[in-house]
Amino acid sequence: MRWLSRSYLTLVYLLLYVPIVVLVVFSFNDSRTGYSWGGFSLRWYESLFNNHAMVQAMWNSLWLALTAATVSTIIGALTALALHRYRFRGKKVLNGMLFVVMMSPEIVLAISLLGLFLLLGLKLGYVSLLLAHVTFCLPFVVITVMARLSGFDERLPEAARDLGASDFTMTRTVLIPVIMPALMAGWLLGFTLSMDDVVVSTFVSGPSYEILPLRIYSMVRVGLKPEVNALGTLLLVFSLVMLMLSQWILSRSKQ
Amino acid sequence: MMQSIKQQPFRAAVLVLVWGWLLFLVLAPNMLVVGASVMTRNPSTFISLPLNLDAYRQLFNPLYLDVFLHSLYMAALTTLICLLIGYPFAWALSRVEKRRQMLLIFLLIVPFWTNSLVRTYALKLILATNGLLNSALMSLGIIDEPAQLLYTEGAVIVGLVYLLLPFMILPLYSVFEDLRQDVLLASHDLGAGRLATFKNVVVPLTLPGVLAGVMLVLLPAMGLFFVPDILGGSRNLLVGNVIKNQFLDARNWPFGAAASIVLTLTMALLMFAHRLSKRRLGEEGA
């Protein structure tokens, strides 16, 4: 019974990871056709970095992810603090809206935002992408911060208030340090979500600001492109580093 | 109100920012979609009056109805396969000793953090006509000539299962974690066999996890339009492909909006079922 469940677990993990391993191995493949092994080579990495449009898309994506993660962390943290500390009318509605954003299919969010931007006459590009990415990252930041706040000693902010601190000062000196690990983890998650998003970006981006996932999308729709193996491997390593960083931050803060 | 702004400027600023963002970028756009679905298509302003239900009627046009039913069928099959693989997997995972469990969970979250487009493309390397799977099967002598694996319904389902499996496993794992061993022992002591215990104890107690998993898999399985684009060819479209085409290419907003509302209503229905199943277990709402 025990070996059966062990081998079953192993089998499923193998299936999950085989495609990723294949991708990484083939990114170092010298062969042009991309199906058979033609010796070790870094030529696809080289051609990747010599491709100006690709490098530009990479920078665009990085800048977008950086700004989207930062804005969503700020707004998300304030939202979590408001939900945690303040009593106000419509709190349930606010919670409900965040839940809807997180649960509703991405494509529904995508068309609703596209509709809004077009009706307002907003030019599709960096700004529309930023607004959209912040919106879908927001609930994840709120949840991460809320989880941190829920195990928090309520007497600390009270003590700060009694000692004469204003709401702003108390937030800055007491609450922010407490939720810092959650802020960093939320930021990393937002950054990764933004870097990887295809569905929403397909709708709200314009020709003036090309980002990486959309460039990959147009490349892989037809045939196989060995450059994508190299790019995919780089993105994989990148996400892995982000994930480990976030796990490390969260686990260290628990001790 | 004025009083509270003067007393607590910080609080007021926070609430205005948060409410502003959500009303402007969540509530307003969603209202817009609902509105667009009952309006008339217009080439220059996208939508115009008069109000009508033509878009919803168009959903029942045999051409689209076929696409919807086929998409629903593929999504349902994907969900079923994820459940069949994920249920025993989550059970086995919850029985592994705690220290190794952390690592195994980490390995499950990695895909969530990695680019789904790139992972879909990796499947193409394996499924292509002269790809790895065909070469392997041929060198083993199981088949004589390469089979058509790519651009089939099967390829789309494999892609969807591959991308969505972790979303089925994680909620199932959390209910199996809460399933206490002594409940199973009690059932055994009361004379229930393995099958009876499974049917009367394990299944009802894990039902909220099953429904949460179904919710997290079924809807994306109808929306992830890039999977058929990369693996499925033109005949295996998802609802997501229809919505995308109607909005971006045909510029038919009312129809695209109506299709997405149907998707949202499906989600609401599943969420309601999930809530109901949790309540029946005597826990607090979802």
Coordinates of C-alpha atoms in Angstrom, one line a residue:
Chain A
M1 CA 0.0 0.0 0.0
R2 CA 2.8 2.4 1.0
W3 CA 5.0 1.7 -2.1
L4 CA 1.9 2.0 -4.3
S5 CA 1.1 5.5 -3.1
R6 CA 4.8 6.4 -3.3
S7 CA 5.1 5.3 -6.8
Y8 CA 1.9 7.0 -7.8
L9 CA 3.1 10.3 -6.3
T10 CA 6.4 9.9 -8.2
L11 CA 4.6 9.2 -11.5
V12 CA 2.5 12.3 -11.3
Y13 CA 5.4 14.5 -10.4
L14 CA 7.3 13.0 -13.3
L15 CA 4.5 13.8 -15.7
L16 CA 4.4 17.4 -14.4
Y17 CA 8.1 17.9 -14.8
V18 CA 9.0 16.0 -17.9
P19 CA 7.9 18.8 -20.3
I20 CA 9.9 21.4 -18.3
V21 CA 13.0 19.2 -18.3
V22 CA 12.6 18.6 -22.1
L23 CA 12.4 22.4 -22.6
V24 CA 15.5 23.1 -20.6
V25 CA 17.5 20.4 -22.3
F26 CA 16.4 21.4 -25.8
S27 CA 17.4 25.0 -25.1
F28 CA 21.0 23.8 -25.3
N29 CA 20.4 21.8 -28.5
D30 CA 22.5 22.8 -31.5
S31 CA 20.1 21.2 -34.0
R32 CA 17.9 23.6 -36.0
T33 CA 14.9 21.3 -36.4
G34 CA 14.5 21.2 -32.7
Y35 CA 13.4 17.6 -32.4
S36 CA 16.6 15.6 -32.4
W37 CA 19.8 16.2 -30.3
G38 CA 22.5 17.9 -32.3
G39 CA 25.1 18.5 -29.6
F40 CA 25.5 21.2 -26.9
S41 CA 25.3 24.8 -27.9
L42 CA 24.4 28.2 -26.6
R43 CA 23.4 29.5 -30.0
W44 CA 19.7 30.1 -29.1
Y45 CA 20.6 32.2 -26.1
E46 CA 22.9 34.2 -28.4
S47 CA 20.3 34.7 -31.0
L48 CA 17.8 35.7 -28.3
F49 CA 20.0 38.5 -27.1
N50 CA 20.8 39.7 -30.6
N51 CA 17.1 40.1 -31.3
H52 CA 16.4 43.7 -30.6
A53 CA 12.6 43.5 -30.6
M54 CA 12.9 40.6 -28.1
V55 CA 15.2 42.5 -25.8
Q56 CA 13.0 45.5 -26.0
A57 CA 9.9 43.4 -25.1
M58 CA 11.9 41.9 -22.2
W59 CA 12.7 45.4 -20.8
N60 CA 9.1 46.4 -21.3
S61 CA 7.8 43.4 -19.4
L62 CA 10.3 43.9 -16.6
W63 CA 9.3 47.5 -16.2
L64 CA 5.6 46.7 -16.3
A65 CA 6.0 43.9 -13.7
L66 CA 8.1 46.1 -11.5
T67 CA 5.6 49.0 -11.5
A68 CA 2.5 46.8 -11.4
A69 CA 3.8 44.8 -8.4
T70 CA 4.8 48.0 -6.6
V71 CA 1.4 49.8 -7.1
S72 CA -0.6 46.7 -6.3
T73 CA 1.5 46.1 -3.1
I74 CA 0.8 49.7 -1.9
I75 CA -2.9 49.6 -2.7
G76 CA -3.3 46.0 -1.6
A77 CA -1.6 46.7 1.8
L78 CA -3.8 49.7 2.4
T79 CA -6.9 47.7 1.5
A80 CA -5.9 44.9 3.9
L81 CA -5.2 47.5 6.6
A82 CA -8.6 49.2 6.0
L83 CA -10.4 45.8 6.1
H84 CA -8.6 44.8 9.2
R85 CA -8.7 48.0 11.2
Y86 CA -11.6 50.2 10.1
R87 CA -15.3 49.7 10.4
F88 CA -17.0 51.3 7.5
R89 CA -20.1 50.9 5.4
G90 CA -19.9 48.5 2.5
K91 CA -17.1 46.4 3.9
K92 CA -18.8 43.2 2.7
V93 CA -19.2 44.7 -0.7
L94 CA -15.5 45.5 -0.8
N95 CA -14.5 42.0 0.2
G96 CA -17.0 40.6 -2.3
M97 CA -15.4 42.6 -5.2
L98 CA -11.9 41.4 -4.3
F99 CA -13.3 37.8 -4.2
V100 CA -15.0 38.3 -7.6
V101 CA -11.7 39.5 -9.2
M102 CA -9.8 36.5 -7.9
M103 CA -12.4 33.9 -8.8
S104 CA -13.8 35.1 -12.1
P105 CA -12.2 33.8 -15.3
E106 CA -9.4 36.0 -16.5
I107 CA -11.0 36.5 -19.8
V108 CA -14.1 38.1 -18.2
L109 CA -11.8 40.6 -16.4
A110 CA -10.0 41.2 -19.7
I111 CA -13.0 42.1 -21.8
S112 CA -14.5 44.2 -19.1
L113 CA -11.3 46.3 -18.8
L114 CA -10.9 46.5 -22.6
G115 CA -14.5 47.8 -22.8
L116 CA -13.8 50.5 -20.2
F117 CA -10.6 51.6 -21.8
L118 CA -12.0 51.9 -25.3
L119 CA -15.1 53.8 -24.1
L120 CA -13.0 56.2 -22.2
G121 CA -10.8 56.7 -25.2
L122 CA -7.6 55.6 -23.3
K123 CA -4.8 54.6 -25.7
L124 CA -4.0 51.0 -25.3
G125 CA -0.4 50.6 -24.1
Y126 CA 1.6 50.9 -20.9
V127 CA -1.0 52.7 -18.9
S128 CA -3.9 50.3 -19.8
L129 CA -1.6 47.3 -19.1
L130 CA -0.5 48.8 -15.7
L131 CA -4.1 49.4 -14.6
A132 CA -5.2 45.9 -15.7
H133 CA -2.2 44.2 -14.1
V134 CA -2.5 46.0 -10.8
T135 CA -6.2 45.0 -10.7
F136 CA -5.6 41.3 -11.1
C137 CA -2.6 41.3 -8.6
L138 CA -4.5 43.2 -6.0
P139 CA -6.6 40.3 -4.3
F140 CA -3.4 38.2 -4.0
V141 CA -1.6 41.0 -2.1
V142 CA -4.6 41.6 0.1
I143 CA -4.9 38.0 1.1
T144 CA -1.2 37.7 1.9
V145 CA -1.3 40.8 4.1
M146 CA -4.6 39.8 5.7
A147 CA -3.1 36.4 6.7
R148 CA -0.2 38.2 8.4
L149 CA -2.5 40.7 10.2
S150 CA -4.9 38.0 11.5
G151 CA -2.3 36.6 13.9
F152 CA -1.3 40.0 15.3
D153 CA -1.5 41.4 18.8
E154 CA -4.3 44.0 18.7
R155 CA -2.9 45.7 21.8
L156 CA 0.1 47.1 20.0
P157 CA -1.7 49.6 17.8
E158 CA -3.9 50.6 20.8
A159 CA -0.8 51.3 22.9
A160 CA 0.6 53.4 20.1
R161 CA -2.6 55.4 19.9
D162 CA -2.6 55.9 23.7
L163 CA 0.9 57.2 23.5
G164 CA -0.4 59.9 21.2
A165 CA 0.6 58.6 17.7
S166 CA -1.7 59.6 14.9
D167 CA -3.3 56.9 12.7
F168 CA -0.6 57.6 10.0
T169 CA 2.3 57.5 12.5
M170 CA 1.0 54.3 14.1
T171 CA 0.6 52.6 10.7
R172 CA 4.1 53.6 9.7
T173 CA 5.9 52.7 12.9
V174 CA 3.8 49.7 14.2
L175 CA 1.8 48.1 11.4
I176 CA 4.1 48.4 8.4
P177 CA 7.1 46.6 10.2
V178 CA 4.7 43.8 11.2
I179 CA 3.4 43.2 7.7
M180 CA 6.7 43.7 5.9
P181 CA 7.4 40.0 5.1
A182 CA 3.8 39.7 3.7
L183 CA 4.4 42.9 1.6
M184 CA 7.6 41.4 0.1
A185 CA 6.0 38.1 -0.6
G186 CA 3.0 39.8 -2.1
W187 CA 5.2 42.0 -4.3
L188 CA 7.1 39.0 -5.6
L189 CA 3.9 37.2 -6.4
G190 CA 2.5 40.2 -8.2
F191 CA 5.7 40.6 -10.1
T192 CA 5.6 37.0 -11.3
L193 CA 1.8 37.1 -12.1
S194 CA 2.4 40.2 -14.2
M195 CA 5.5 38.7 -16.0
D196 CA 3.5 35.6 -17.0
D197 CA 0.1 37.0 -17.9
V198 CA -1.1 36.3 -21.4
V199 CA -4.9 36.4 -21.2
V200 CA -5.5 39.9 -19.9
S201 CA -2.6 41.4 -21.7
T202 CA -3.8 40.1 -25.1
F203 CA -6.8 42.3 -24.7
V204 CA -5.5 45.5 -23.2
S205 CA -2.1 46.0 -24.9
G206 CA -1.5 48.0 -28.0
P207 CA 1.3 48.1 -30.6
S208 CA 3.1 50.9 -28.8
Y209 CA 4.2 48.7 -25.9
E210 CA 5.1 45.1 -26.8
I211 CA 5.6 42.8 -23.8
L212 CA 7.3 39.4 -23.6
P213 CA 4.4 37.0 -23.1
L214 CA 2.6 38.4 -26.2
R215 CA 5.8 38.2 -28.2
I216 CA 6.2 34.5 -27.2
Y217 CA 2.5 33.9 -28.0
S218 CA 2.9 35.2 -31.5
M219 CA 6.1 33.1 -31.9
V220 CA 4.7 29.7 -30.7
R221 CA 1.4 29.8 -32.5
V222 CA 3.0 28.7 -35.7
G223 CA 5.6 25.9 -35.6
L224 CA 8.5 25.5 -33.2
K225 CA 11.0 28.2 -32.4
P226 CA 14.2 27.1 -30.7
E227 CA 14.7 30.6 -29.3
V228 CA 11.5 30.0 -27.2
N229 CA 13.3 27.1 -25.5
A230 CA 16.1 29.4 -24.4
L231 CA 13.7 32.2 -23.4
G232 CA 11.4 29.7 -21.5
T233 CA 14.4 28.4 -19.6
L234 CA 15.4 31.9 -18.6
L235 CA 11.9 32.7 -17.4
L236 CA 11.8 29.4 -15.5
V237 CA 15.0 30.1 -13.6
F238 CA 13.7 33.6 -12.9
S239 CA 10.4 32.5 -11.5
L240 CA 12.1 29.8 -9.4
V241 CA 14.3 32.4 -7.8
M242 CA 11.4 34.6 -7.1
L243 CA 9.4 31.7 -5.6
M244 CA 12.2 30.6 -3.4
L245 CA 12.9 34.1 -2.2
S246 CA 9.2 34.5 -1.2
Q247 CA 9.1 31.2 0.6
W248 CA 12.3 32.1 2.4
I249 CA 11.0 35.5 3.5
L250 CA 7.7 34.0 4.7
S251 CA 9.3 31.1 6.6
R252 CA 11.9 33.3 8.2
S253 CA 9.3 35.7 9.5
K254 CA 7.4 32.8 11.2
Q255 CA 10.3 32.0 13.4
Chain B
M1 CA -18.4 62.7 7.4
M2 CA -16.6 66.1 7.3
Q3 CA -15.8 65.6 11.0
S4 CA -14.2 62.2 10.4
I5 CA -12.1 63.5 7.5
K6 CA -10.7 66.2 9.8
Q7 CA -10.1 63.7 12.6
Q8 CA -8.6 61.0 10.5
P9 CA -7.2 62.2 7.2
F10 CA -5.2 59.0 6.7
R11 CA -8.2 56.8 7.2
A12 CA -10.3 58.9 4.7
A13 CA -7.5 58.8 2.1
V14 CA -7.1 55.1 2.3
L15 CA -10.8 54.4 2.0
V16 CA -11.1 56.8 -1.0
L17 CA -8.2 55.2 -2.8
V18 CA -9.4 51.6 -2.2
W19 CA -13.0 52.3 -3.1
G20 CA -12.0 54.4 -6.0
W21 CA -9.9 51.7 -7.5
L22 CA -12.4 48.9 -7.1
L23 CA -15.4 51.0 -8.3
F24 CA -13.6 52.3 -11.3
L25 CA -11.7 49.1 -12.4
V26 CA -13.9 46.3 -11.1
L27 CA -17.5 47.4 -10.7
A28 CA -17.8 49.8 -13.6
P29 CA -16.3 47.5 -16.2
N30 CA -18.5 44.6 -15.1
M31 CA -21.6 46.8 -15.3
L32 CA -20.4 47.8 -18.7
V33 CA -20.2 44.1 -19.8
V34 CA -23.7 43.5 -18.5
G35 CA -24.9 46.6 -20.3
A36 CA -23.1 45.7 -23.6
S37 CA -24.7 42.3 -23.7
V38 CA -28.2 43.8 -24.1
M39 CA -27.3 46.5 -26.5
T40 CA -27.0 46.5 -30.3
R41 CA -23.7 46.1 -32.2
N42 CA -22.4 49.2 -33.8
P43 CA -19.3 49.4 -36.0
S44 CA -18.1 52.9 -35.0
T45 CA -19.1 53.2 -31.3
F46 CA -19.0 49.3 -30.6
I47 CA -22.4 49.4 -28.9
S48 CA -25.6 51.5 -29.3
L49 CA -29.3 51.4 -28.4
P50 CA -31.9 49.9 -28.7
L51 CA -31.8 47.4 -26.0
N52 CA -32.5 43.8 -27.0
L53 CA -31.7 40.2 -26.3
D54 CA -30.3 39.4 -29.7
A55 CA -26.8 38.6 -28.4
Y56 CA -28.3 35.9 -26.1
R57 CA -30.4 34.6 -28.9
Q58 CA -27.3 34.3 -31.0
L59 CA -25.7 32.1 -28.4
F60 CA -28.3 29.5 -29.5
N61 CA -27.4 29.7 -33.1
P62 CA -26.4 26.1 -34.0
L63 CA -22.9 27.2 -35.1
Y64 CA -22.0 28.7 -31.8
L65 CA -24.1 26.3 -29.7
D66 CA -21.8 23.5 -31.2
V67 CA -18.7 25.4 -30.2
F68 CA -20.1 26.0 -26.7
L69 CA -21.1 22.4 -26.2
H70 CA -17.8 21.1 -27.5
S71 CA -15.9 23.5 -25.2
L72 CA -18.1 22.5 -22.3
Y73 CA -17.4 18.8 -23.1
M74 CA -13.6 19.3 -23.2
A75 CA -13.7 21.4 -20.0
A76 CA -15.8 18.7 -18.2
L77 CA -13.5 15.9 -19.4
T78 CA -10.5 18.0 -18.3
T79 CA -12.0 18.5 -14.9
L80 CA -12.9 14.8 -14.5
I81 CA -9.4 13.7 -15.5
C82 CA -7.9 16.2 -13.0
L83 CA -10.2 14.9 -10.3
L84 CA -9.4 11.2 -11.0
I85 CA -5.6 12.0 -10.9
G86 CA -5.8 14.6 -8.2
Y87 CA -8.0 12.8 -5.6
P88 CA -5.8 9.8 -4.9
F89 CA -2.8 12.1 -5.3
A90 CA -4.0 14.5 -2.6
W91 CA -4.8 11.6 -0.3
A92 CA -1.4 10.1 -0.8
L93 CA 0.3 13.5 -0.4
S94 CA -1.5 14.1 3.0
R95 CA -0.1 10.8 4.3
V96 CA 3.5 11.7 3.6
E97 CA 5.6 12.7 6.6
K98 CA 5.4 16.4 7.4
R99 CA 9.0 17.3 6.5
R100 CA 8.9 15.9 3.0
Q101 CA 5.4 17.3 2.5
M102 CA 6.7 20.8 2.5
L103 CA 9.1 20.0 -0.4
L104 CA 6.3 18.2 -2.3
I105 CA 3.9 21.1 -1.9
F106 CA 6.6 23.5 -3.1
L107 CA 7.1 21.3 -6.2
L108 CA 3.3 21.7 -6.8
I109 CA 3.4 25.5 -6.5
V110 CA 6.3 25.9 -8.9
P111 CA 4.1 25.5 -12.0
F112 CA 1.8 28.3 -10.6
W113 CA 4.8 30.6 -10.7
T114 CA 6.1 29.7 -14.1
N115 CA 4.9 30.9 -17.5
S116 CA 2.0 28.8 -18.6
L117 CA 2.5 29.8 -22.2
V118 CA 6.1 28.4 -22.1
R119 CA 4.8 25.2 -20.5
T120 CA 2.2 24.7 -23.2
Y121 CA 4.8 25.2 -25.8
A122 CA 7.0 22.5 -24.1
L123 CA 4.1 20.0 -24.6
K124 CA 4.3 20.8 -28.3
L125 CA 7.9 19.6 -28.3
I126 CA 6.7 16.3 -27.0
L127 CA 3.5 15.8 -29.0
A128 CA 4.7 17.0 -32.4
T129 CA 4.7 14.5 -35.4
N130 CA 8.4 14.1 -35.2
G131 CA 8.5 15.0 -31.5
L132 CA 9.7 13.0 -28.5
L133 CA 6.6 10.9 -27.8
N134 CA 6.3 9.6 -31.4
S135 CA 10.1 8.9 -31.6
A136 CA 9.9 7.0 -28.3
L137 CA 6.9 4.9 -29.4
M138 CA 8.5 4.1 -32.7
S139 CA 11.8 3.1 -31.4
L140 CA 10.0 0.8 -28.9
G141 CA 8.2 -0.7 -31.9
I142 CA 4.7 0.1 -30.6
I143 CA 3.8 2.1 -33.7
D144 CA 5.3 2.0 -37.2
E145 CA 4.7 5.5 -38.3
P146 CA 4.2 8.7 -36.4
A147 CA 0.7 9.3 -35.0
Q148 CA -1.1 12.6 -35.3
L149 CA -1.0 13.8 -31.7
L150 CA -0.8 17.5 -32.1
Y151 CA -3.8 19.6 -33.3
T152 CA -6.3 17.1 -31.9
E153 CA -8.9 17.3 -29.2
G154 CA -6.7 15.0 -27.1
A155 CA -3.8 17.4 -27.3
V156 CA -6.0 20.3 -26.0
I157 CA -7.2 18.2 -23.1
V158 CA -3.7 17.0 -22.3
G159 CA -2.6 20.7 -22.3
L160 CA -5.5 21.8 -20.1
V161 CA -5.0 18.9 -17.6
Y162 CA -1.3 19.7 -17.5
L163 CA -1.8 23.4 -16.7
L164 CA -4.7 23.0 -14.3
L165 CA -3.9 19.9 -12.3
P166 CA -2.2 21.7 -9.4
F167 CA -5.4 23.8 -9.0
M168 CA -7.4 20.6 -8.4
I169 CA -4.8 19.1 -6.1
L170 CA -4.3 22.0 -3.7
P171 CA -7.9 22.4 -2.4
L172 CA -8.2 18.6 -2.2
Y173 CA -5.0 18.4 -0.2
S174 CA -6.3 20.9 2.3
V175 CA -9.4 18.9 3.0
F176 CA -7.5 15.6 3.3
E177 CA -5.2 17.4 5.7
D178 CA -8.2 18.1 7.9
L179 CA -9.5 14.6 7.6
R180 CA -8.6 13.1 10.9
Q181 CA -7.4 9.5 11.1
D182 CA -9.6 8.8 14.2
V183 CA -12.7 9.5 12.2
L184 CA -11.7 6.7 9.8
L185 CA -10.9 4.4 12.7
A186 CA -14.2 5.1 14.3
S187 CA -16.0 4.2 11.1
H188 CA -14.0 1.0 11.0
D189 CA -14.8 0.2 14.7
L190 CA -18.5 0.7 14.0
G191 CA -18.2 -2.2 11.5
A192 CA -18.0 -0.3 8.2
G193 CA -15.9 -1.9 5.5
R194 CA -13.3 0.0 3.5
L195 CA -15.8 0.8 0.7
A196 CA -18.6 1.9 3.1
T197 CA -16.1 4.1 5.0
F198 CA -15.0 5.7 1.7
K199 CA -18.6 6.3 0.5
N200 CA -20.1 7.5 3.8
V201 CA -17.3 9.2 5.5
V202 CA -14.4 10.2 3.2
V203 CA -16.4 11.4 0.2
P204 CA -18.8 13.7 2.2
L205 CA -16.0 15.2 4.3
T206 CA -13.9 15.9 1.2
L207 CA -16.8 17.2 -0.9
P208 CA -16.0 20.9 -0.4
G209 CA -12.5 20.3 -1.6
V210 CA -13.8 18.5 -4.7
L211 CA -16.2 21.4 -5.5
A212 CA -13.4 24.0 -4.9
G213 CA -11.1 22.1 -7.2
V214 CA -13.9 21.7 -9.9
M215 CA -14.5 25.5 -9.7
L216 CA -10.8 26.3 -10.1
V217 CA -10.4 23.9 -13.1
L218 CA -13.7 24.0 -15.0
L219 CA -13.8 27.7 -15.7
P220 CA -10.2 28.3 -16.8
A221 CA -10.7 25.2 -18.9
M222 CA -13.2 27.1 -20.9
G223 CA -11.3 30.4 -21.0
L224 CA -7.6 29.5 -21.7
F225 CA -7.7 30.4 -25.4
F226 CA -4.0 30.0 -26.0
V227 CA -4.1 26.3 -25.3
P228 CA -6.1 25.4 -28.4
D229 CA -4.2 28.1 -30.4
I230 CA -1.0 26.3 -29.7
L231 CA -2.0 22.6 -29.4
G232 CA -5.5 22.3 -30.9
G233 CA -5.8 23.6 -34.4
S234 CA -8.9 25.4 -35.6
R235 CA -11.5 22.8 -34.8
N236 CA -11.1 22.5 -31.0
L237 CA -12.1 25.9 -29.8
L238 CA -12.9 27.0 -26.3
V239 CA -15.5 29.5 -25.2
G240 CA -12.5 31.7 -24.5
N241 CA -11.5 31.6 -28.2
V242 CA -15.1 32.7 -29.2
I243 CA -15.1 35.6 -26.7
K244 CA -11.7 36.7 -27.9
N245 CA -12.6 36.5 -31.6
Q246 CA -15.9 38.4 -31.1
F247 CA -14.2 41.2 -29.1
L248 CA -10.9 41.6 -30.9
D249 CA -11.6 40.5 -34.5
A250 CA -15.3 40.6 -35.3
R251 CA -15.8 43.6 -32.9
N252 CA -19.2 42.2 -31.9
W253 CA -19.3 43.4 -28.3
P254 CA -22.8 42.4 -27.4
F255 CA -22.2 38.8 -28.4
G256 CA -18.8 38.6 -26.7
A257 CA -20.3 40.1 -23.5
A258 CA -23.2 37.7 -23.5
A259 CA -20.8 34.8 -23.8
S260 CA -18.8 36.0 -20.9
I261 CA -21.9 36.5 -18.8
V262 CA -22.8 32.9 -19.4
L263 CA -19.3 32.0 -18.1
T264 CA -19.7 34.2 -15.1
L265 CA -23.1 32.7 -14.3
T266 CA -21.6 29.2 -14.4
M267 CA -19.0 30.4 -11.9
A268 CA -21.7 31.8 -9.6
L269 CA -23.6 28.5 -9.8
L270 CA -20.5 26.5 -8.8
M271 CA -19.7 28.9 -6.0
F272 CA -23.2 28.5 -4.7
A273 CA -22.9 24.7 -4.7
H274 CA -19.5 25.0 -2.9
R275 CA -21.1 27.2 -0.2
L276 CA -24.0 24.8 0.2
S277 CA -21.7 21.8 0.6
K278 CA -19.7 23.6 3.3
R279 CA -22.7 24.7 5.2
R280 CA -24.0 21.2 5.2
L281 CA -20.8 20.2 7.0
G282 CA -21.7 22.8 9.6
E283 CA -18.8 25.1 8.8
E284 CA -18.9 28.8 8.2
G285 CA -19.4 30.0 4.6
A286 CA -16.8 29.8 1.8

